[in-house]
Coordinates of C-alpha atoms in Angstrom, one line a residue:
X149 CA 25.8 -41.1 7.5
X150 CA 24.4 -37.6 8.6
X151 CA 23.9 -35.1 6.3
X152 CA 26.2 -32.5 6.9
X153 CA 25.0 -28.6 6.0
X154 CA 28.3 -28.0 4.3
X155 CA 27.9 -26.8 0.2
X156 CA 29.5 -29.1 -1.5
X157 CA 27.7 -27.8 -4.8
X158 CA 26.6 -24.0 -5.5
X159 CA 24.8 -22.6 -8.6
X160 CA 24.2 -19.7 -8.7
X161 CA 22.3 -18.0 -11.9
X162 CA 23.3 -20.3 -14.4
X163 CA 22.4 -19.9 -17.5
X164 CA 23.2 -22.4 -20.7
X165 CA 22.3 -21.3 -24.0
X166 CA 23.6 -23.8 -27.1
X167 CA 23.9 -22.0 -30.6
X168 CA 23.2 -18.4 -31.1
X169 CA 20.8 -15.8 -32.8
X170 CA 17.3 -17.8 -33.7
X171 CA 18.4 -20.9 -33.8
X172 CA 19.7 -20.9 -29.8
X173 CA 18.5 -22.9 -27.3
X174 CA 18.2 -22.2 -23.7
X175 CA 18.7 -25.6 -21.4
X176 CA 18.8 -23.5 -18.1
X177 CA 17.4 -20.7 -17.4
X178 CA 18.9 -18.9 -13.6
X179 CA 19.1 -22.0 -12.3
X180 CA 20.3 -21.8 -8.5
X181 CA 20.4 -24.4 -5.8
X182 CA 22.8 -25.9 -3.0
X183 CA 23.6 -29.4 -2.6
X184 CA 24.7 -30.6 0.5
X185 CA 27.8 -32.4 1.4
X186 CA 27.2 -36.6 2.3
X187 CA 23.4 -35.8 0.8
X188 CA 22.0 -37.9 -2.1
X189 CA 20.9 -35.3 -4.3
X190 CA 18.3 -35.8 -7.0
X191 CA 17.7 -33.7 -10.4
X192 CA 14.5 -34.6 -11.9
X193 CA 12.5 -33.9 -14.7
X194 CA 10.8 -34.9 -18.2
X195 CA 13.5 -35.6 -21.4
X196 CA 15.3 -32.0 -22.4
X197 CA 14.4 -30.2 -19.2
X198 CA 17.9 -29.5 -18.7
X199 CA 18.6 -31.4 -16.0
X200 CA 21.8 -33.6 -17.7
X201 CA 22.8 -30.1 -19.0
X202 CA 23.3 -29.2 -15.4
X203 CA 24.9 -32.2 -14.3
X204 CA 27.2 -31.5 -17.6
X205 CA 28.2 -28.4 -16.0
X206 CA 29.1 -29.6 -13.1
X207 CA 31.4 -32.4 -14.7
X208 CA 33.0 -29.1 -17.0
X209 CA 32.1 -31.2 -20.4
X210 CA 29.9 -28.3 -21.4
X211 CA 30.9 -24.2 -20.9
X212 CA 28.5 -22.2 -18.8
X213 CA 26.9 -19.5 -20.8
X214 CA 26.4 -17.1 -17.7
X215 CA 26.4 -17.7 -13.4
X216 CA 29.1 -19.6 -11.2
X217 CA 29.4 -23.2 -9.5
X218 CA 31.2 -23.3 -6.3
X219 CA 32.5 -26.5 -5.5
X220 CA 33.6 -26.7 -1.7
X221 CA 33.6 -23.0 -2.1
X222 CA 35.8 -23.1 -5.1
X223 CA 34.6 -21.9 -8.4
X224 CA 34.6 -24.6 -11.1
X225 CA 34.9 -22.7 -14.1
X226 CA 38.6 -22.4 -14.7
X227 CA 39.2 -25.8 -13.7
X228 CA 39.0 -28.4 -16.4
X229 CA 37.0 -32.0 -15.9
X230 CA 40.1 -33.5 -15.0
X231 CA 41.1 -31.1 -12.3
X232 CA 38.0 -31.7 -10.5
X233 CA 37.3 -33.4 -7.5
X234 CA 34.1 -35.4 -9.1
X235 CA 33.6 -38.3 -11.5
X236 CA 30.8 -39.1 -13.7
X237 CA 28.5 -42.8 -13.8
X238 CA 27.2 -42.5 -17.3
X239 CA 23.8 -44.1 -19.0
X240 CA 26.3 -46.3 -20.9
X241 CA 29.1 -47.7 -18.5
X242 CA 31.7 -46.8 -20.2
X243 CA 34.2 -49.9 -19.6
X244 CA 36.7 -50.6 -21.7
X245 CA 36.1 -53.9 -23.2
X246 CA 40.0 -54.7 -23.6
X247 CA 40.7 -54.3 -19.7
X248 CA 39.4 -57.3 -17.0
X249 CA 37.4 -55.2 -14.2
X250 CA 40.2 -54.8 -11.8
X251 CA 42.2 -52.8 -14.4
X252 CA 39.3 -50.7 -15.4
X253 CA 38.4 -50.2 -11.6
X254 CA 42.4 -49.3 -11.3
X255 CA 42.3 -46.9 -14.7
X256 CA 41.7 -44.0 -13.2
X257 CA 44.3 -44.4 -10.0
X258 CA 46.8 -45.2 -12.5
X259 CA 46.1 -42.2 -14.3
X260 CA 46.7 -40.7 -11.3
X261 CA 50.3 -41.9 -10.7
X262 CA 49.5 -43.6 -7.8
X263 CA 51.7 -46.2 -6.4
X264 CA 51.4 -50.0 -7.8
X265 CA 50.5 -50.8 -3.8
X266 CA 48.0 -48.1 -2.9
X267 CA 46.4 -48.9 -7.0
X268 CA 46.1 -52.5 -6.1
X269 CA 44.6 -51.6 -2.3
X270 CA 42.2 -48.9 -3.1
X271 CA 40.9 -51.1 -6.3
X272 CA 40.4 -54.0 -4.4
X273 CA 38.8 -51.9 -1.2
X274 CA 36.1 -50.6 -4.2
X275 CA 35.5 -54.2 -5.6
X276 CA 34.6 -55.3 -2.3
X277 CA 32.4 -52.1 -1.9
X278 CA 30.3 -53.2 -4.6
X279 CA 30.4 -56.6 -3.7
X280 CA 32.2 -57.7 -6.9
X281 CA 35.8 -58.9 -5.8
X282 CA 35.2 -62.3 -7.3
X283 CA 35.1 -60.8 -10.4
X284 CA 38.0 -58.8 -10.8
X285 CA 39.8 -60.8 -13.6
X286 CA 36.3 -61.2 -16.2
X287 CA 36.2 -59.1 -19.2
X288 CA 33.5 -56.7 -19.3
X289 CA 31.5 -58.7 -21.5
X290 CA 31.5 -61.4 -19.4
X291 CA 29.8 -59.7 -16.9
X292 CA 25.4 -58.7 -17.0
X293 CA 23.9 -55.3 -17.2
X294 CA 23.8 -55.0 -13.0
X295 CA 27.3 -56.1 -12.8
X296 CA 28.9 -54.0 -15.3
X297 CA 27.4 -50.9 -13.4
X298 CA 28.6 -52.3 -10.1
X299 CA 32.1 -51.9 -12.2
X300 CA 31.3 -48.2 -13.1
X301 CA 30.5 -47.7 -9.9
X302 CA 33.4 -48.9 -8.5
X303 CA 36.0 -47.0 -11.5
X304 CA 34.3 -44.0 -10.0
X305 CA 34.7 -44.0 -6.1
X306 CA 38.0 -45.5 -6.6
X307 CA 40.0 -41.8 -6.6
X308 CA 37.7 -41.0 -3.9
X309 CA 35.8 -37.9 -5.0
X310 CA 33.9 -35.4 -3.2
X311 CA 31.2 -35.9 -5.3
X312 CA 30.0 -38.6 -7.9
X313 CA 27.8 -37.7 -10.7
X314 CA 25.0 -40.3 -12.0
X315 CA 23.5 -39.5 -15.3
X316 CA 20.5 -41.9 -15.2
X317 CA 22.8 -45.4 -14.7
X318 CA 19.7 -47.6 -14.2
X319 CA 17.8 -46.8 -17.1
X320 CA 19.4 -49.9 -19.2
X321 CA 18.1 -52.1 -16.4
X322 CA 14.9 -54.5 -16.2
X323 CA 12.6 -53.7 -13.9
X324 CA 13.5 -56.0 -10.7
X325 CA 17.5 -55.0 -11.0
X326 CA 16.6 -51.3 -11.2
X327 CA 14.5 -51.7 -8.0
X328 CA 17.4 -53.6 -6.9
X329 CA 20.0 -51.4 -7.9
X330 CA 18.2 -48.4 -6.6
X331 CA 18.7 -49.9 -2.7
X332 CA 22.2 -50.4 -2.9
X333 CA 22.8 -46.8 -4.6
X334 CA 21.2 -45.7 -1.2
X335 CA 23.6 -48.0 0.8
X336 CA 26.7 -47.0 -0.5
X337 CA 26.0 -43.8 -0.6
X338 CA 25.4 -43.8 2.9
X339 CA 28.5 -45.9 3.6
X340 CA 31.2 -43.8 1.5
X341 CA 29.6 -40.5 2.9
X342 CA 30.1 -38.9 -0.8
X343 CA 27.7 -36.6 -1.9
X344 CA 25.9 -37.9 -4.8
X345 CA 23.9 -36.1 -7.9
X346 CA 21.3 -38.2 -9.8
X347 CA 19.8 -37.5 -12.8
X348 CA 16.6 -39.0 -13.6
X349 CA 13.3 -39.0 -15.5
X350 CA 11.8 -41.6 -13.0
X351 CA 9.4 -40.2 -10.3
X352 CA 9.9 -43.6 -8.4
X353 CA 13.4 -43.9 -8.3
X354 CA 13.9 -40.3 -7.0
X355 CA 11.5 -41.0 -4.0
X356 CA 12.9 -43.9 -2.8
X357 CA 16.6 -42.5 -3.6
X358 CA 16.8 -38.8 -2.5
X359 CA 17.4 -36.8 0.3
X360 CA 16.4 -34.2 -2.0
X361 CA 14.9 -33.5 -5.2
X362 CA 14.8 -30.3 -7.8
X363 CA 12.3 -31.1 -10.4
X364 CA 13.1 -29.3 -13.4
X365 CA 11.2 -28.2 -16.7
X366 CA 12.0 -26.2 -19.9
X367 CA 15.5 -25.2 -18.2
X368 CA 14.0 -24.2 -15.1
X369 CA 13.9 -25.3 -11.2
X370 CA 10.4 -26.0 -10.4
X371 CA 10.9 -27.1 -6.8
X372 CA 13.3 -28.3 -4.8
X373 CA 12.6 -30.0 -1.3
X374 CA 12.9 -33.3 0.1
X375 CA 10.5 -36.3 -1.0
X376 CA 7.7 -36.0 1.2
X377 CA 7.5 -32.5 0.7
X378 CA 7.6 -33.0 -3.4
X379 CA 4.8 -35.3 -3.3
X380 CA 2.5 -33.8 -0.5
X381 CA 3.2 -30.1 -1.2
X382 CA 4.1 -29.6 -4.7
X383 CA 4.7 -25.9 -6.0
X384 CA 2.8 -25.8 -9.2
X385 CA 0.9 -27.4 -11.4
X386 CA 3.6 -29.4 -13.2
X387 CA 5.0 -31.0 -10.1
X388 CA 1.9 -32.4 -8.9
X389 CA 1.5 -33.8 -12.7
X390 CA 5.0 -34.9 -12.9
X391 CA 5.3 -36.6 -9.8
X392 CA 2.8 -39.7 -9.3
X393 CA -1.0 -38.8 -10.8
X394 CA -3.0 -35.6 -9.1
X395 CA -6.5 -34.6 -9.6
X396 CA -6.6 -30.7 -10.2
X397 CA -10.3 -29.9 -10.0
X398 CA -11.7 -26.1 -10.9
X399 CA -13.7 -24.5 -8.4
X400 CA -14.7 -21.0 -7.1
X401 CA -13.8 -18.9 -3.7
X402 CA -16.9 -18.7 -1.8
X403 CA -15.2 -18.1 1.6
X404 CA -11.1 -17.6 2.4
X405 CA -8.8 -17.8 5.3
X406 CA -8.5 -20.9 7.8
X407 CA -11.9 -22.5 7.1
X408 CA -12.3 -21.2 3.4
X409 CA -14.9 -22.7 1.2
X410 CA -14.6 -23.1 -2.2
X411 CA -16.7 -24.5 -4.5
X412 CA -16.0 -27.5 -7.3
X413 CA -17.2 -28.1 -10.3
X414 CA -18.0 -31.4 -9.2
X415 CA -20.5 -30.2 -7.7
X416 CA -19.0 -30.2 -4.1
X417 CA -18.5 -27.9 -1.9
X418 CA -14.7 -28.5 0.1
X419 CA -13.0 -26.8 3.5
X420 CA -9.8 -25.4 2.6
X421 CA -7.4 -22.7 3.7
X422 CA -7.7 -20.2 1.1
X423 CA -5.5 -16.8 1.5
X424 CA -6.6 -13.7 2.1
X425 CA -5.1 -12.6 -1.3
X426 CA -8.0 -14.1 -3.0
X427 CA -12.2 -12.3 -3.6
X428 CA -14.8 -14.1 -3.3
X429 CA -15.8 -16.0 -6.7
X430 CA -12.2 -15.9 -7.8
X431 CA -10.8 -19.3 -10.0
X432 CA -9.1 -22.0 -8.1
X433 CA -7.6 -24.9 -8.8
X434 CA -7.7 -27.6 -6.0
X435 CA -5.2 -31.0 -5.8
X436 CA -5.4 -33.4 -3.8
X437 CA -4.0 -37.3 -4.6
X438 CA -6.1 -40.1 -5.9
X439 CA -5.0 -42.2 -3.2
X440 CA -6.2 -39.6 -0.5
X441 CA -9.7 -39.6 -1.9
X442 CA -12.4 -41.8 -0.2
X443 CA -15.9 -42.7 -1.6
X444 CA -18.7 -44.5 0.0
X445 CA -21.9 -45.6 -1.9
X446 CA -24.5 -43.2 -2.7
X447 CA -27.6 -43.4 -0.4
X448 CA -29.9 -41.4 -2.4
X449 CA -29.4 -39.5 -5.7
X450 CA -25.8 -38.4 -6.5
X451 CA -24.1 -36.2 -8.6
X452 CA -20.8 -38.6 -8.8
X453 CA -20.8 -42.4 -10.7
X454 CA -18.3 -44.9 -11.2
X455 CA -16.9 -44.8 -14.8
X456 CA -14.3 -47.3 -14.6
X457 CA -13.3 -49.8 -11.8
X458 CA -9.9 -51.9 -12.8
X459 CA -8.4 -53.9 -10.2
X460 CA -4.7 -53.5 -9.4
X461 CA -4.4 -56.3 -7.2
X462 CA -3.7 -55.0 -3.5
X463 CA -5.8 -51.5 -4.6
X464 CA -8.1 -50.5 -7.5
X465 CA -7.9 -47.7 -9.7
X466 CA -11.4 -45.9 -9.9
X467 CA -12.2 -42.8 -12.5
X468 CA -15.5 -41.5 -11.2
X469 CA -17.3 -39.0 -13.1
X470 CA -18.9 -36.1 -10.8
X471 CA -21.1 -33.3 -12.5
X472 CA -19.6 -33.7 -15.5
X473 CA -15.4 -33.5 -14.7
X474 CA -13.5 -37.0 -14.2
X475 CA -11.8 -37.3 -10.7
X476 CA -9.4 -40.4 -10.0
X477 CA -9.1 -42.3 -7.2
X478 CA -6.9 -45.0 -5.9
X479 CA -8.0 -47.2 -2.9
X480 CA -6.9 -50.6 -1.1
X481 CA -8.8 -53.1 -2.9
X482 CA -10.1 -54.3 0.7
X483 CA -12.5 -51.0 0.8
X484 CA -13.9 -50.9 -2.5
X485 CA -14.2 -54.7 -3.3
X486 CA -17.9 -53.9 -2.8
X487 CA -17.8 -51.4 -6.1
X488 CA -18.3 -51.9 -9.5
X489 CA -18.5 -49.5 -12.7
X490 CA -22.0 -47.8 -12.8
X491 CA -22.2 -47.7 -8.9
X492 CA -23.8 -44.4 -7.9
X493 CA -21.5 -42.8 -5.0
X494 CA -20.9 -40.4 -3.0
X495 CA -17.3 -38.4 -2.6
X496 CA -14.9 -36.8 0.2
X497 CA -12.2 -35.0 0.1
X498 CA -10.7 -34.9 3.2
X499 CA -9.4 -31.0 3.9
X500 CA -6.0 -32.1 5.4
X501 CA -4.7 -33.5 2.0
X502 CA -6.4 -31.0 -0.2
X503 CA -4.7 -27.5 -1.2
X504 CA -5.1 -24.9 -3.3
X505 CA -2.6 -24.9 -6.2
X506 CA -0.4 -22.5 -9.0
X507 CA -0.2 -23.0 -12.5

């Protein structure tokens, strides 16, 4: 399914503020950003960065304080939750324990006033969408953790909204069904064509999930772009923290533009595109991935030692320690199977994965 470039979803300088005087708290902070119809859509951040606040907003279980959502165009505000074209996947499914699964997948369509034929169609077409038909007379509690989402899942696309809401549903899972779980989010997705908005604190699952992610803090939109350009280019400081590990190394401007040199404080000296904005001996900070760092033993004397070596299996984790400042590094274990903690070496880092970074 092609992303289309329709907005489905507009925010546009929201603002939530709970309580008032002192003792108010500001969840968003001007938050704006468009989500595209058919797109998986991904908000991300640390626990009380606002990001469930948002997709509360969306859903019209919270008030906004100041701004607009457009929906399709349509400003949200006056409608209330059940007037809107959207339904919500929460952390905790939700099912009502007295109803088998096809009546809680047909709840909401009987809610609805549907007919008893299109109810019984539409709930069954949903069931089989999520791989589950065989299940339709158990009891929620007859069902495991993966298969009572696979229920939720299926309540909520049953009405057939325009866009489904998912406040963290695979946090409850182990391990091996989240990664599971995560693939066949993708899939249907995909197959429905509905626009989708996870929430998440999980740097891996919005990778592997999103079309696009907006990494939030403190009530604010850090970043928004797609994977790739998340991980490889992040804005600031706190995305390249937040998502995966990043060394950020101080140095000094020696040279800028194109083929700038700056100079770390681990003693090296690195190529790097430096703007014009900055003088010579102004503070940088440079980050570049452990993974995109390469060592090779040291010759001669070196500045740069091996502090810790632990072995991952199919890579190794190294911490090195250069002049003093700890750099991390990440490599298959078939090129540094030769290494070992105390190993004088000697470091690279490769100008095409390095960049100059904001706080």
């Amino acid at each position: 399914m092609k992303i289309s470039k329709t907005n489905a979803i507009e925010v546009q300088n929201v603002t939530k503020i709970y309580g008032s005087g002192e003792s108010s708290v500001k969840a968003l902070d001007n938050a704006n950003l468009i989500i595209y119809d058919n797109e998986f859509f991904t908000l991300l951040g640390p626990s009380g960065c606002g990001k469930t606040t948002l997709l509360r907003l969306i859903a019209g279980f919270e008030d906004i304080t100041n701004g607009r959502i457009n929906l399709f165009n349509e400003e949200l505000i006056s409608l209330p939750p059940n007037k809107r074209p959207v339904n919500t996947v929460f952390q905790q499914y939700a099912l009502f324990p007295h109803l088998n699964v096809f009546e809680n997948v047909a709840f909401g369509l009987r809610r609805l006033d549907k007919n008893n034929d299109f109810v019984i169609k539409r709930s069954n077409e949903v069931l089989e969408l999520v791989q589950m038909q065989d299940y339709a007379l158990r009891r929620p509690n007859q069902l495991s953790g993966g298969q009572q989402q696979r229920i939720a899942l299926a309540r909520a696309l049953a009405p057939e909204p325009k866009v489904l809401l998912l406040d963290e549903p695979l946090s409850a899972l182990d391990l091996k069904l989240r990664q599971a779980m995560r693939v066949e989010l993708k899939t249907l997705q995909k197959e429905t064509g509905i626009t989708f908005v996870f929430v998440t604190h999980d740097q891996e699952e919005a990778l592997t999930m999103s079309d696009r992610i907006a990494v939030i803090n403190q009530g604010s939109i850090q970043q928004i772009g797609n994977p790739e350009e998340i991980y490889e280019k992040p804005s600031n400081q706190f995305v390249a923290n937040f998502i995966g590990e990043a060394n950020l190394i101080l140095g000094k401007c020696e040279k800028t533009g194109i083929n700038g040199i700056c100079k770390l404080q681990t003693g090296h000296k690195i190529s790097i595109n430096i703007p014009d904005k900055f003088n010579k001996d102004d503070n940088l900070t440079i980050f570049i991935r452990p993974e995109r760092i390469k060592i090779n033993k040291s010759k001669g004397s070196s500045l740069s030692q091996i502090q810790e070596f632990t072995y991952l299996g199919n890579a190794a984790h190294i911490e090195l320690l250069s002049n003093g400042v700890s750099v991390n590094a990440t490599l298959p274990i078939d090129k540094v199977k030769n290494f070992k903690k105390g190993d004088k070496i000697e470091i690279e880092f490769p100008k095409s994965f390095a960049q100059i970074i904001n706080t």
